[in-house]
Amino acid sequence: MADHIVIVEALTGGSGLRLVEDAVRRAGRVTFVTRDKGRYAHDPLRHLLESGPVAVRVRETRSAKELAGLFQELRDGGEFTLIAPDEQYLLPAATAAEELGIPFLPTASVRLTRDKHAFRQACAAGSVPAPRSTAAPDLAGALAAAEATGYPVVLKPSIGSGGYGVVSAADADELRWHFAEVLDECDGTGGVPLVEEFLVGPAVSAEVLYSGGTPQLLGISDRTMSELPYFMELAIRSPADLSPRVHRRIERICADLARLLAYENGPAHIEFALTAEGPKVVEFTPGFAGREPAGRAPGLRDFRITA
């Protein structure tokens, strides 16, 4: 790892700046890039952005063009390790890094996993277990897809994160009721509503570090979800109590995902439902997850910095 770490934004809520604190301990030089320092006004480690060893650069972090300009400027002073822990900034950071040949997450992988419809299609083509999914741009299409899938179903935007706009529908009346809110969540994102198979079984998540396409499972956590019809994560418990057989199946799916996504190196947060048919992939995030940048699983503090 280079002695200069560049971090594009941090997770908000909790203490997302703990990642910056870790970086200061491990590198001789740390640069933090943000579009607004005020986003971290309530972080207990906000003082790190005011003085001391962290160089703060204010840029539009949602713009690949602005990030590319900054990365080129920083690289003129030597190589650096790039980290972007918040999912919404992964694509611009990856695009800028790829343009300049800076090692980071592959842009194609970030794009594919960002679009849940494309990801579901890729899983189906690659025989990776995942819920059946149909794009439904209008209510008539959603009702037809739900009838074909079988109630209950899950409605969700094809682009989005954090469980926003994800809702279950037990019958056609509930689907009609919730479809408008899912459609609203798609507005301005380029996404479409999806109608998906409702997976029955415990929810777990795996924190994975890929090296050369080989997954290293750093930990698997139980996820406590909100009551239906919504799917908000309320709590996690780590480690999850899984049988060796289920653990092996999850590890095998993680390896299959690396091949499917051409994802060679980097971190991933992968969510599963443990159904009667076995684990099924709900979501793959190429990067960090959760509101706390450390502590979700053994070894995760090191993972956050070295990935």
PDB file of C-alpha atoms in Angstrom:
ATOM      1  CA  MET A   1       0.000   0.000   0.000  1.00  0.00           C
ATOM      2  CA  ALA A   2       1.279   3.490  -0.879  1.00  0.00           C
ATOM      3  CA  ASP A   3       2.237   5.806   1.978  1.00  0.00           C
ATOM      4  CA  HIS A   4      -0.404   8.268   0.778  1.00  0.00           C
ATOM      5  CA  ILE A   5      -4.086   7.348   1.278  1.00  0.00           C
ATOM      6  CA  VAL A   6      -6.796   9.309  -0.538  1.00  0.00           C
ATOM      7  CA  ILE A   7     -10.331   8.876   0.848  1.00  0.00           C
ATOM      8  CA  VAL A   8     -13.330  10.085  -1.156  1.00  0.00           C
ATOM      9  CA  GLU A   9     -16.066  10.906   1.366  1.00  0.00           C
ATOM     10  CA  ALA A  10     -16.907   8.786   4.413  1.00  0.00           C
ATOM     11  CA  LEU A  11     -20.028   7.120   5.685  1.00  0.00           C
ATOM     12  CA  THR A  12     -22.344   9.551   7.454  1.00  0.00           C
ATOM     13  CA  GLY A  13     -24.016   8.683  10.720  1.00  0.00           C
ATOM     14  CA  GLY A  14     -22.162   6.982  13.540  1.00  0.00           C
ATOM     15  CA  SER A  15     -18.457   7.639  13.201  1.00  0.00           C
ATOM     16  CA  GLY A  16     -17.641   7.306   9.531  1.00  0.00           C
ATOM     17  CA  LEU A  17     -14.496   9.352  10.066  1.00  0.00           C
ATOM     18  CA  ARG A  18     -13.033   6.464  12.049  1.00  0.00           C
ATOM     19  CA  LEU A  19     -11.731   5.299   8.685  1.00  0.00           C
ATOM     20  CA  VAL A  20      -9.792   8.554   8.389  1.00  0.00           C
ATOM     21  CA  GLU A  21      -8.438   8.054  11.900  1.00  0.00           C
ATOM     22  CA  ASP A  22      -7.237   4.575  10.918  1.00  0.00           C
ATOM     23  CA  ALA A  23      -5.619   5.965   7.779  1.00  0.00           C
ATOM     24  CA  VAL A  24      -3.683   8.535   9.787  1.00  0.00           C
ATOM     25  CA  ARG A  25      -2.231   5.729  11.906  1.00  0.00           C
ATOM     26  CA  ARG A  26      -1.161   3.718   8.869  1.00  0.00           C
ATOM     27  CA  ALA A  27       0.069   6.245   6.316  1.00  0.00           C
ATOM     28  CA  GLY A  28       2.443   9.171   6.281  1.00  0.00           C
ATOM     29  CA  ARG A  29       0.017  11.272   4.254  1.00  0.00           C
ATOM     30  CA  VAL A  30      -3.802  11.312   4.182  1.00  0.00           C
ATOM     31  CA  THR A  31      -6.026  13.330   1.849  1.00  0.00           C
ATOM     32  CA  PHE A  32      -9.774  13.500   2.456  1.00  0.00           C
ATOM     33  CA  VAL A  33     -11.967  14.595  -0.451  1.00  0.00           C
ATOM     34  CA  THR A  34     -15.483  15.881   0.231  1.00  0.00           C
ATOM     35  CA  ARG A  35     -18.057  18.057  -1.447  1.00  0.00           C
ATOM     36  CA  ASP A  36     -19.010  19.572   1.921  1.00  0.00           C
ATOM     37  CA  LYS A  37     -17.288  19.257   5.303  1.00  0.00           C
ATOM     38  CA  GLY A  38     -20.627  20.069   6.905  1.00  0.00           C
ATOM     39  CA  ARG A  39     -21.789  16.537   6.095  1.00  0.00           C
ATOM     40  CA  TYR A  40     -19.650  15.392   9.046  1.00  0.00           C
ATOM     41  CA  ALA A  41     -20.666  18.097  11.527  1.00  0.00           C
ATOM     42  CA  HIS A  42     -22.070  15.509  13.944  1.00  0.00           C
ATOM     43  CA  ASP A  43     -19.292  12.951  13.625  1.00  0.00           C
ATOM     44  CA  PRO A  44     -17.385  12.654  16.935  1.00  0.00           C
ATOM     45  CA  LEU A  45     -14.122  12.670  14.957  1.00  0.00           C
ATOM     46  CA  ARG A  46     -14.940  15.804  12.939  1.00  0.00           C
ATOM     47  CA  HIS A  47     -11.880  17.534  14.396  1.00  0.00           C
ATOM     48  CA  LEU A  48      -9.785  15.428  12.019  1.00  0.00           C
ATOM     49  CA  LEU A  49     -11.038  17.607   9.170  1.00  0.00           C
ATOM     50  CA  GLU A  50     -10.206  20.872  10.906  1.00  0.00           C
ATOM     51  CA  SER A  51      -6.526  20.533  11.729  1.00  0.00           C
ATOM     52  CA  GLY A  52      -3.690  18.060  11.948  1.00  0.00           C
ATOM     53  CA  PRO A  53      -2.286  15.588   9.456  1.00  0.00           C
ATOM     54  CA  VAL A  54      -5.339  15.274   7.166  1.00  0.00           C
ATOM     55  CA  ALA A  55      -5.356  17.410   4.020  1.00  0.00           C
ATOM     56  CA  VAL A  56      -8.969  18.223   3.111  1.00  0.00           C
ATOM     57  CA  ARG A  57      -9.794  18.928  -0.541  1.00  0.00           C
ATOM     58  CA  VAL A  58     -13.278  20.203  -1.355  1.00  0.00           C
ATOM     59  CA  ARG A  59     -14.509  18.941  -4.722  1.00  0.00           C
ATOM     60  CA  GLU A  60     -17.785  17.808  -6.273  1.00  0.00           C
ATOM     61  CA  THR A  61     -17.349  14.155  -5.372  1.00  0.00           C
ATOM     62  CA  ARG A  62     -20.300  13.125  -7.539  1.00  0.00           C
ATOM     63  CA  SER A  63     -18.393  14.294 -10.628  1.00  0.00           C
ATOM     64  CA  ALA A  64     -15.921  11.884 -12.231  1.00  0.00           C
ATOM     65  CA  LYS A  65     -14.430  14.812 -14.149  1.00  0.00           C
ATOM     66  CA  GLU A  66     -13.634  16.801 -10.994  1.00  0.00           C
ATOM     67  CA  LEU A  67     -12.242  13.737  -9.258  1.00  0.00           C
ATOM     68  CA  ALA A  68     -10.056  12.885 -12.261  1.00  0.00           C
ATOM     69  CA  GLY A  69      -8.568  16.374 -12.189  1.00  0.00           C
ATOM     70  CA  LEU A  70      -7.811  16.099  -8.492  1.00  0.00           C
ATOM     71  CA  PHE A  71      -6.429  12.558  -8.766  1.00  0.00           C
ATOM     72  CA  GLN A  72      -4.051  13.676 -11.519  1.00  0.00           C
ATOM     73  CA  GLU A  73      -2.880  16.572  -9.370  1.00  0.00           C
ATOM     74  CA  LEU A  74      -2.340  14.297  -6.375  1.00  0.00           C
ATOM     75  CA  ARG A  75      -0.588  11.638  -8.443  1.00  0.00           C
ATOM     76  CA  ASP A  76       1.932  14.198  -9.643  1.00  0.00           C
ATOM     77  CA  GLY A  77       3.191  14.058  -6.064  1.00  0.00           C
ATOM     78  CA  GLY A  78       3.498  10.262  -6.074  1.00  0.00           C
ATOM     79  CA  GLU A  79       1.343   7.132  -6.078  1.00  0.00           C
ATOM     80  CA  PHE A  80      -1.531   6.793  -3.627  1.00  0.00           C
ATOM     81  CA  THR A  81      -4.057   4.245  -2.376  1.00  0.00           C
ATOM     82  CA  LEU A  82      -7.647   5.217  -3.198  1.00  0.00           C
ATOM     83  CA  ILE A  83     -10.630   4.420  -0.943  1.00  0.00           C
ATOM     84  CA  ALA A  84     -14.297   5.390  -1.448  1.00  0.00           C
ATOM     85  CA  PRO A  85     -16.321   3.881   1.420  1.00  0.00           C
ATOM     86  CA  ASP A  86     -19.747   5.326   0.531  1.00  0.00           C
ATOM     87  CA  GLU A  87     -21.574   3.454  -2.232  1.00  0.00           C
ATOM     88  CA  GLN A  88     -22.972   6.577  -3.890  1.00  0.00           C
ATOM     89  CA  TYR A  89     -19.460   7.850  -4.676  1.00  0.00           C
ATOM     90  CA  LEU A  90     -18.041   4.568  -5.956  1.00  0.00           C
ATOM     91  CA  LEU A  91     -18.951   5.055  -9.608  1.00  0.00           C
ATOM     92  CA  PRO A  92     -17.464   8.557 -10.055  1.00  0.00           C
ATOM     93  CA  ALA A  93     -14.340   7.508  -8.137  1.00  0.00           C
ATOM     94  CA  ALA A  94     -14.002   4.313 -10.181  1.00  0.00           C
ATOM     95  CA  THR A  95     -14.558   6.165 -13.461  1.00  0.00           C
ATOM     96  CA  ALA A  96     -11.919   8.768 -12.630  1.00  0.00           C
ATOM     97  CA  ALA A  97      -9.440   6.146 -11.440  1.00  0.00           C
ATOM     98  CA  GLU A  98      -9.927   4.002 -14.544  1.00  0.00           C
ATOM     99  CA  GLU A  99      -9.382   6.999 -16.820  1.00  0.00           C
ATOM    100  CA  LEU A 100      -6.013   7.639 -15.174  1.00  0.00           C
ATOM    101  CA  GLY A 101      -4.980   4.009 -14.727  1.00  0.00           C
ATOM    102  CA  ILE A 102      -5.119   4.235 -10.937  1.00  0.00           C
ATOM    103  CA  PRO A 103      -5.741   0.847  -9.252  1.00  0.00           C
ATOM    104  CA  PHE A 104      -9.282   0.749  -7.881  1.00  0.00           C
ATOM    105  CA  LEU A 105     -12.579  -1.080  -8.270  1.00  0.00           C
ATOM    106  CA  PRO A 106     -13.451  -1.916 -11.911  1.00  0.00           C
ATOM    107  CA  THR A 107     -15.974   0.530 -13.338  1.00  0.00           C
ATOM    108  CA  ALA A 108     -17.852  -2.222 -15.181  1.00  0.00           C
ATOM    109  CA  SER A 109     -18.388  -4.112 -11.917  1.00  0.00           C
ATOM    110  CA  VAL A 110     -19.601  -0.993 -10.125  1.00  0.00           C
ATOM    111  CA  ARG A 111     -22.049  -0.219 -12.944  1.00  0.00           C
ATOM    112  CA  LEU A 112     -23.385  -3.774 -13.063  1.00  0.00           C
ATOM    113  CA  THR A 113     -24.003  -4.052  -9.337  1.00  0.00           C
ATOM    114  CA  ARG A 114     -25.495  -0.558  -9.163  1.00  0.00           C
ATOM    115  CA  ASP A 115     -28.226  -1.607 -11.609  1.00  0.00           C
ATOM    116  CA  LYS A 116     -30.157  -4.351  -9.823  1.00  0.00           C
ATOM    117  CA  HIS A 117     -32.018  -5.330 -12.997  1.00  0.00           C
ATOM    118  CA  ALA A 118     -28.772  -5.881 -14.914  1.00  0.00           C
ATOM    119  CA  PHE A 119     -27.313  -7.695 -11.906  1.00  0.00           C
ATOM    120  CA  ARG A 120     -30.298 -10.052 -11.657  1.00  0.00           C
ATOM    121  CA  GLN A 121     -30.049 -10.809 -15.380  1.00  0.00           C
ATOM    122  CA  ALA A 122     -26.337 -11.552 -15.033  1.00  0.00           C
ATOM    123  CA  CYS A 123     -26.992 -13.865 -12.071  1.00  0.00           C
ATOM    124  CA  ALA A 124     -29.649 -15.755 -14.028  1.00  0.00           C
ATOM    125  CA  ALA A 125     -27.340 -16.131 -17.034  1.00  0.00           C
ATOM    126  CA  GLY A 126     -24.468 -17.252 -14.812  1.00  0.00           C
ATOM    127  CA  SER A 127     -26.531 -19.687 -12.692  1.00  0.00           C
ATOM    128  CA  VAL A 128     -25.861 -17.703  -9.513  1.00  0.00           C
ATOM    129  CA  PRO A 129     -28.804 -18.214  -7.104  1.00  0.00           C
ATOM    130  CA  ALA A 130     -30.822 -15.008  -6.781  1.00  0.00           C
ATOM    131  CA  PRO A 131     -34.504 -14.045  -6.668  1.00  0.00           C
ATOM    132  CA  ARG A 132     -36.503 -14.111  -9.897  1.00  0.00           C
ATOM    133  CA  SER A 133     -36.907 -10.522 -11.073  1.00  0.00           C
ATOM    134  CA  THR A 134     -38.857  -8.653 -13.756  1.00  0.00           C
ATOM    135  CA  ALA A 135     -38.584  -5.005 -14.791  1.00  0.00           C
ATOM    136  CA  ALA A 136     -42.000  -3.316 -14.674  1.00  0.00           C
ATOM    137  CA  PRO A 137     -42.043   0.274 -15.951  1.00  0.00           C
ATOM    138  CA  ASP A 138     -45.806   0.613 -15.421  1.00  0.00           C
ATOM    139  CA  LEU A 139     -48.518  -0.717 -13.133  1.00  0.00           C
ATOM    140  CA  ALA A 140     -49.939  -3.105 -15.714  1.00  0.00           C
ATOM    141  CA  GLY A 141     -46.525  -4.657 -16.206  1.00  0.00           C
ATOM    142  CA  ALA A 142     -46.028  -4.927 -12.451  1.00  0.00           C
ATOM    143  CA  LEU A 143     -49.358  -6.692 -11.960  1.00  0.00           C
ATOM    144  CA  ALA A 144     -48.591  -9.130 -14.766  1.00  0.00           C
ATOM    145  CA  ALA A 145     -45.113  -9.825 -13.375  1.00  0.00           C
ATOM    146  CA  ALA A 146     -46.503 -10.400  -9.885  1.00  0.00           C
ATOM    147  CA  GLU A 147     -49.073 -12.886 -11.192  1.00  0.00           C
ATOM    148  CA  ALA A 148     -46.332 -14.762 -13.039  1.00  0.00           C
ATOM    149  CA  THR A 149     -44.008 -14.728 -10.022  1.00  0.00           C
ATOM    150  CA  GLY A 150     -46.640 -15.504  -7.398  1.00  0.00           C
ATOM    151  CA  TYR A 151     -47.596 -13.419  -4.361  1.00  0.00           C
ATOM    152  CA  PRO A 152     -46.174 -12.195  -2.104  1.00  0.00           C
ATOM    153  CA  VAL A 153     -43.661 -10.226  -4.152  1.00  0.00           C
ATOM    154  CA  VAL A 154     -41.060  -7.558  -3.490  1.00  0.00           C
ATOM    155  CA  LEU A 155     -41.149  -4.189  -5.259  1.00  0.00           C
ATOM    156  CA  LYS A 156     -37.954  -2.170  -5.483  1.00  0.00           C
ATOM    157  CA  PRO A 157     -36.218   0.458  -7.617  1.00  0.00           C
ATOM    158  CA  SER A 158     -33.582  -1.017  -9.924  1.00  0.00           C
ATOM    159  CA  ILE A 159     -31.143   1.692  -8.816  1.00  0.00           C
ATOM    160  CA  GLY A 160     -30.811   2.627  -5.167  1.00  0.00           C
ATOM    161  CA  SER A 161     -29.466   1.480  -1.824  1.00  0.00           C
ATOM    162  CA  GLY A 162     -30.213   1.395   1.876  1.00  0.00           C
ATOM    163  CA  GLY A 163     -33.587  -0.309   1.471  1.00  0.00           C
ATOM    164  CA  TYR A 164     -35.256   2.890   0.242  1.00  0.00           C
ATOM    165  CA  GLY A 165     -38.304   2.166  -1.877  1.00  0.00           C
ATOM    166  CA  VAL A 166     -38.158  -1.581  -1.174  1.00  0.00           C
ATOM    167  CA  VAL A 167     -41.543  -2.910  -0.123  1.00  0.00           C
ATOM    168  CA  SER A 168     -43.487  -6.170  -0.131  1.00  0.00           C
ATOM    169  CA  ALA A 169     -46.926  -6.705  -1.622  1.00  0.00           C
ATOM    170  CA  ALA A 170     -49.078  -9.597  -0.436  1.00  0.00           C
ATOM    171  CA  ASP A 171     -51.665  -9.223  -3.189  1.00  0.00           C
ATOM    172  CA  ALA A 172     -52.683  -7.099  -6.158  1.00  0.00           C
ATOM    173  CA  ASP A 173     -54.329  -4.446  -3.966  1.00  0.00           C
ATOM    174  CA  GLU A 174     -51.117  -3.920  -1.983  1.00  0.00           C
ATOM    175  CA  LEU A 175     -49.109  -3.814  -5.197  1.00  0.00           C
ATOM    176  CA  ARG A 176     -51.365  -1.085  -6.587  1.00  0.00           C
ATOM    177  CA  TRP A 177     -51.010   0.825  -3.316  1.00  0.00           C
ATOM    178  CA  HIS A 178     -47.200   0.681  -3.189  1.00  0.00           C
ATOM    179  CA  PHE A 179     -46.306   0.884  -6.877  1.00  0.00           C
ATOM    180  CA  ALA A 180     -46.481   4.686  -7.003  1.00  0.00           C
ATOM    181  CA  GLU A 181     -43.978   5.115  -4.162  1.00  0.00           C
ATOM    182  CA  VAL A 182     -41.514   2.733  -5.832  1.00  0.00           C
ATOM    183  CA  LEU A 183     -41.951   4.607  -9.108  1.00  0.00           C
ATOM    184  CA  ASP A 184     -41.228   7.878  -7.272  1.00  0.00           C
ATOM    185  CA  GLU A 185     -37.982   6.401  -5.914  1.00  0.00           C
ATOM    186  CA  CYS A 186     -36.942   5.667  -9.509  1.00  0.00           C
ATOM    187  CA  ASP A 187     -37.516   9.267 -10.594  1.00  0.00           C
ATOM    188  CA  GLY A 188     -34.297  10.898 -11.772  1.00  0.00           C
ATOM    189  CA  THR A 189     -32.130   7.806 -11.289  1.00  0.00           C
ATOM    190  CA  GLY A 190     -32.633   6.158 -14.661  1.00  0.00           C
ATOM    191  CA  GLY A 191     -34.003   3.107 -12.878  1.00  0.00           C
ATOM    192  CA  VAL A 192     -37.273   1.206 -13.206  1.00  0.00           C
ATOM    193  CA  PRO A 193     -39.436  -0.656 -10.689  1.00  0.00           C
ATOM    194  CA  LEU A 194     -38.666  -4.344 -10.270  1.00  0.00           C
ATOM    195  CA  VAL A 195     -41.057  -7.095  -9.230  1.00  0.00           C
ATOM    196  CA  GLU A 196     -39.142  -9.853  -7.477  1.00  0.00           C
ATOM    197  CA  GLU A 197     -39.656 -13.202  -5.846  1.00  0.00           C
ATOM    198  CA  PHE A 198     -40.191 -12.901  -2.084  1.00  0.00           C
ATOM    199  CA  LEU A 199     -37.399 -14.891  -0.438  1.00  0.00           C
ATOM    200  CA  VAL A 200     -38.333 -16.672   2.785  1.00  0.00           C
ATOM    201  CA  GLY A 201     -35.488 -17.217   5.232  1.00  0.00           C
ATOM    202  CA  PRO A 202     -33.003 -15.476   7.536  1.00  0.00           C
ATOM    203  CA  ALA A 203     -31.139 -12.459   6.171  1.00  0.00           C
ATOM    204  CA  VAL A 204     -27.341 -12.429   6.482  1.00  0.00           C
ATOM    205  CA  SER A 205     -24.523 -10.377   5.021  1.00  0.00           C
ATOM    206  CA  ALA A 206     -20.939 -11.302   4.207  1.00  0.00           C
ATOM    207  CA  GLU A 207     -17.972  -8.947   4.281  1.00  0.00           C
ATOM    208  CA  VAL A 208     -15.524 -10.174   1.659  1.00  0.00           C
ATOM    209  CA  LEU A 209     -12.074  -9.191   0.462  1.00  0.00           C
ATOM    210  CA  TYR A 210     -11.243 -10.383  -3.050  1.00  0.00           C
ATOM    211  CA  SER A 211      -7.656 -10.963  -4.141  1.00  0.00           C
ATOM    212  CA  GLY A 212      -7.020 -12.320  -7.613  1.00  0.00           C
ATOM    213  CA  GLY A 213     -10.690 -13.278  -7.819  1.00  0.00           C
ATOM    214  CA  THR A 214     -10.463 -15.434  -4.683  1.00  0.00           C
ATOM    215  CA  PRO A 215     -12.795 -14.414  -1.845  1.00  0.00           C
ATOM    216  CA  GLN A 216     -11.650 -14.163   1.748  1.00  0.00           C
ATOM    217  CA  LEU A 217     -14.683 -14.097   4.030  1.00  0.00           C
ATOM    218  CA  LEU A 218     -13.904 -11.692   6.840  1.00  0.00           C
ATOM    219  CA  GLY A 219     -17.185 -12.333   8.579  1.00  0.00           C
ATOM    220  CA  ILE A 220     -20.871 -13.154   8.154  1.00  0.00           C
ATOM    221  CA  SER A 221     -23.515 -11.304  10.170  1.00  0.00           C
ATOM    222  CA  ASP A 222     -27.172 -11.903  10.983  1.00  0.00           C
ATOM    223  CA  ARG A 223     -29.376  -9.008   9.895  1.00  0.00           C
ATOM    224  CA  THR A 224     -32.492  -8.020  11.839  1.00  0.00           C
ATOM    225  CA  MET A 225     -35.003  -6.475   9.467  1.00  0.00           C
ATOM    226  CA  SER A 226     -38.008  -4.237  10.070  1.00  0.00           C
ATOM    227  CA  GLU A 227     -41.552  -5.535   9.944  1.00  0.00           C
ATOM    228  CA  LEU A 228     -43.145  -5.889   6.537  1.00  0.00           C
ATOM    229  CA  PRO A 229     -43.962  -4.334   4.185  1.00  0.00           C
ATOM    230  CA  TYR A 230     -40.607  -2.521   4.433  1.00  0.00           C
ATOM    231  CA  PHE A 231     -37.083  -3.936   4.468  1.00  0.00           C
ATOM    232  CA  MET A 232     -34.963  -1.642   6.629  1.00  0.00           C
ATOM    233  CA  GLU A 233     -32.007  -3.127   8.496  1.00  0.00           C
ATOM    234  CA  LEU A 234     -32.503  -2.516  12.221  1.00  0.00           C
ATOM    235  CA  ALA A 235     -29.557  -4.384  13.727  1.00  0.00           C
ATOM    236  CA  ILE A 236     -26.768  -6.827  12.984  1.00  0.00           C
ATOM    237  CA  ARG A 237     -25.193  -9.604  15.032  1.00  0.00           C
ATOM    238  CA  SER A 238     -21.777 -10.981  14.234  1.00  0.00           C
ATOM    239  CA  PRO A 239     -20.755 -13.679  13.747  1.00  0.00           C
ATOM    240  CA  ALA A 240     -23.825 -15.415  12.362  1.00  0.00           C
ATOM    241  CA  ASP A 241     -24.422 -18.934  13.657  1.00  0.00           C
ATOM    242  CA  LEU A 242     -24.199 -20.922  10.414  1.00  0.00           C
ATOM    243  CA  SER A 243     -23.541 -24.563   9.706  1.00  0.00           C
ATOM    244  CA  PRO A 244     -20.269 -25.403   7.916  1.00  0.00           C
ATOM    245  CA  ARG A 245     -22.343 -26.488   4.903  1.00  0.00           C
ATOM    246  CA  VAL A 246     -24.112 -23.121   4.582  1.00  0.00           C
ATOM    247  CA  HIS A 247     -20.834 -21.282   5.135  1.00  0.00           C
ATOM    248  CA  ARG A 248     -19.225 -23.254   2.293  1.00  0.00           C
ATOM    249  CA  ARG A 249     -22.151 -22.534  -0.023  1.00  0.00           C
ATOM    250  CA  ILE A 250     -21.896 -18.816   0.684  1.00  0.00           C
ATOM    251  CA  GLU A 251     -18.163 -18.911   0.038  1.00  0.00           C
ATOM    252  CA  ARG A 252     -18.735 -20.753  -3.249  1.00  0.00           C
ATOM    253  CA  ILE A 253     -21.315 -18.182  -4.368  1.00  0.00           C
ATOM    254  CA  CYS A 254     -18.874 -15.389  -3.502  1.00  0.00           C
ATOM    255  CA  ALA A 255     -16.324 -17.034  -5.799  1.00  0.00           C
ATOM    256  CA  ASP A 256     -18.938 -17.411  -8.548  1.00  0.00           C
ATOM    257  CA  LEU A 257     -19.776 -13.717  -8.241  1.00  0.00           C
ATOM    258  CA  ALA A 258     -16.133 -12.786  -8.775  1.00  0.00           C
ATOM    259  CA  ARG A 259     -16.156 -14.646 -12.083  1.00  0.00           C
ATOM    260  CA  LEU A 260     -19.566 -13.296 -13.057  1.00  0.00           C
ATOM    261  CA  LEU A 261     -18.587  -9.680 -12.399  1.00  0.00           C
ATOM    262  CA  ALA A 262     -14.911  -9.928 -13.414  1.00  0.00           C
ATOM    263  CA  TYR A 263     -14.238  -8.644  -9.901  1.00  0.00           C
ATOM    264  CA  GLU A 264     -10.614  -9.461  -9.176  1.00  0.00           C
ATOM    265  CA  ASN A 265      -9.503  -7.287  -6.278  1.00  0.00           C
ATOM    266  CA  GLY A 266     -11.278  -5.236  -3.661  1.00  0.00           C
ATOM    267  CA  PRO A 267     -13.862  -5.302  -0.889  1.00  0.00           C
ATOM    268  CA  ALA A 268     -17.487  -6.358  -1.156  1.00  0.00           C
ATOM    269  CA  HIS A 269     -20.565  -6.457   1.030  1.00  0.00           C
ATOM    270  CA  ILE A 270     -22.878  -9.246  -0.121  1.00  0.00           C
ATOM    271  CA  GLU A 271     -26.384  -9.795   1.242  1.00  0.00           C
ATOM    272  CA  PHE A 272     -28.046 -13.209   1.206  1.00  0.00           C
ATOM    273  CA  ALA A 273     -31.363 -14.792   2.110  1.00  0.00           C
ATOM    274  CA  LEU A 274     -30.991 -18.296   3.534  1.00  0.00           C
ATOM    275  CA  THR A 275     -33.910 -19.999   1.797  1.00  0.00           C
ATOM    276  CA  ALA A 276     -34.967 -23.642   1.944  1.00  0.00           C
ATOM    277  CA  GLU A 277     -33.235 -24.056  -1.430  1.00  0.00           C
ATOM    278  CA  GLY A 278     -30.004 -22.583  -0.075  1.00  0.00           C
ATOM    279  CA  PRO A 279     -28.444 -19.099   0.077  1.00  0.00           C
ATOM    280  CA  LYS A 280     -29.593 -16.640  -2.584  1.00  0.00           C
ATOM    281  CA  VAL A 281     -27.890 -13.349  -3.402  1.00  0.00           C
ATOM    282  CA  VAL A 282     -29.970 -10.283  -2.625  1.00  0.00           C
ATOM    283  CA  GLU A 283     -27.366  -7.594  -3.229  1.00  0.00           C
ATOM    284  CA  PHE A 284     -23.676  -7.155  -4.040  1.00  0.00           C
ATOM    285  CA  THR A 285     -22.004  -3.890  -3.088  1.00  0.00           C
ATOM    286  CA  PRO A 286     -18.433  -3.419  -4.343  1.00  0.00           C
ATOM    287  CA  GLY A 287     -17.086  -1.543  -1.367  1.00  0.00           C
ATOM    288  CA  PHE A 288     -18.000  -0.789   2.194  1.00  0.00           C
ATOM    289  CA  ALA A 289     -21.306  -1.170   3.963  1.00  0.00           C
ATOM    290  CA  GLY A 290     -23.085  -0.054   7.073  1.00  0.00           C
ATOM    291  CA  ARG A 291     -22.942   3.189   9.010  1.00  0.00           C
ATOM    292  CA  GLU A 292     -19.905   2.194  11.051  1.00  0.00           C
ATOM    293  CA  PRO A 293     -16.713   1.702   9.069  1.00  0.00           C
ATOM    294  CA  ALA A 294     -15.330  -0.821  11.509  1.00  0.00           C
ATOM    295  CA  GLY A 295     -16.462  -3.559  13.804  1.00  0.00           C
ATOM    296  CA  ARG A 296     -18.973  -5.440  11.657  1.00  0.00           C
ATOM    297  CA  ALA A 297     -16.686  -8.459  11.457  1.00  0.00           C
ATOM    298  CA  PRO A 298     -13.288  -9.657  12.670  1.00  0.00           C
ATOM    299  CA  GLY A 299     -10.475  -8.133  10.655  1.00  0.00           C
ATOM    300  CA  LEU A 300     -12.725  -5.448   9.190  1.00  0.00           C
ATOM    301  CA  ARG A 301     -10.673  -2.517  10.467  1.00  0.00           C
ATOM    302  CA  ASP A 302      -7.637  -3.735   8.528  1.00  0.00           C
ATOM    303  CA  PHE A 303      -9.854  -4.520   5.533  1.00  0.00           C
ATOM    304  CA  ARG A 304     -11.167  -0.985   5.439  1.00  0.00           C
ATOM    305  CA  ILE A 305      -7.700   0.440   5.019  1.00  0.00           C
ATOM    306  CA  THR A 306      -5.817  -2.137   3.017  1.00  0.00           C
ATOM    307  CA  ALA A 307      -8.423  -2.964   0.350  1.00  0.00           C
TER     308      ALA A 307
END
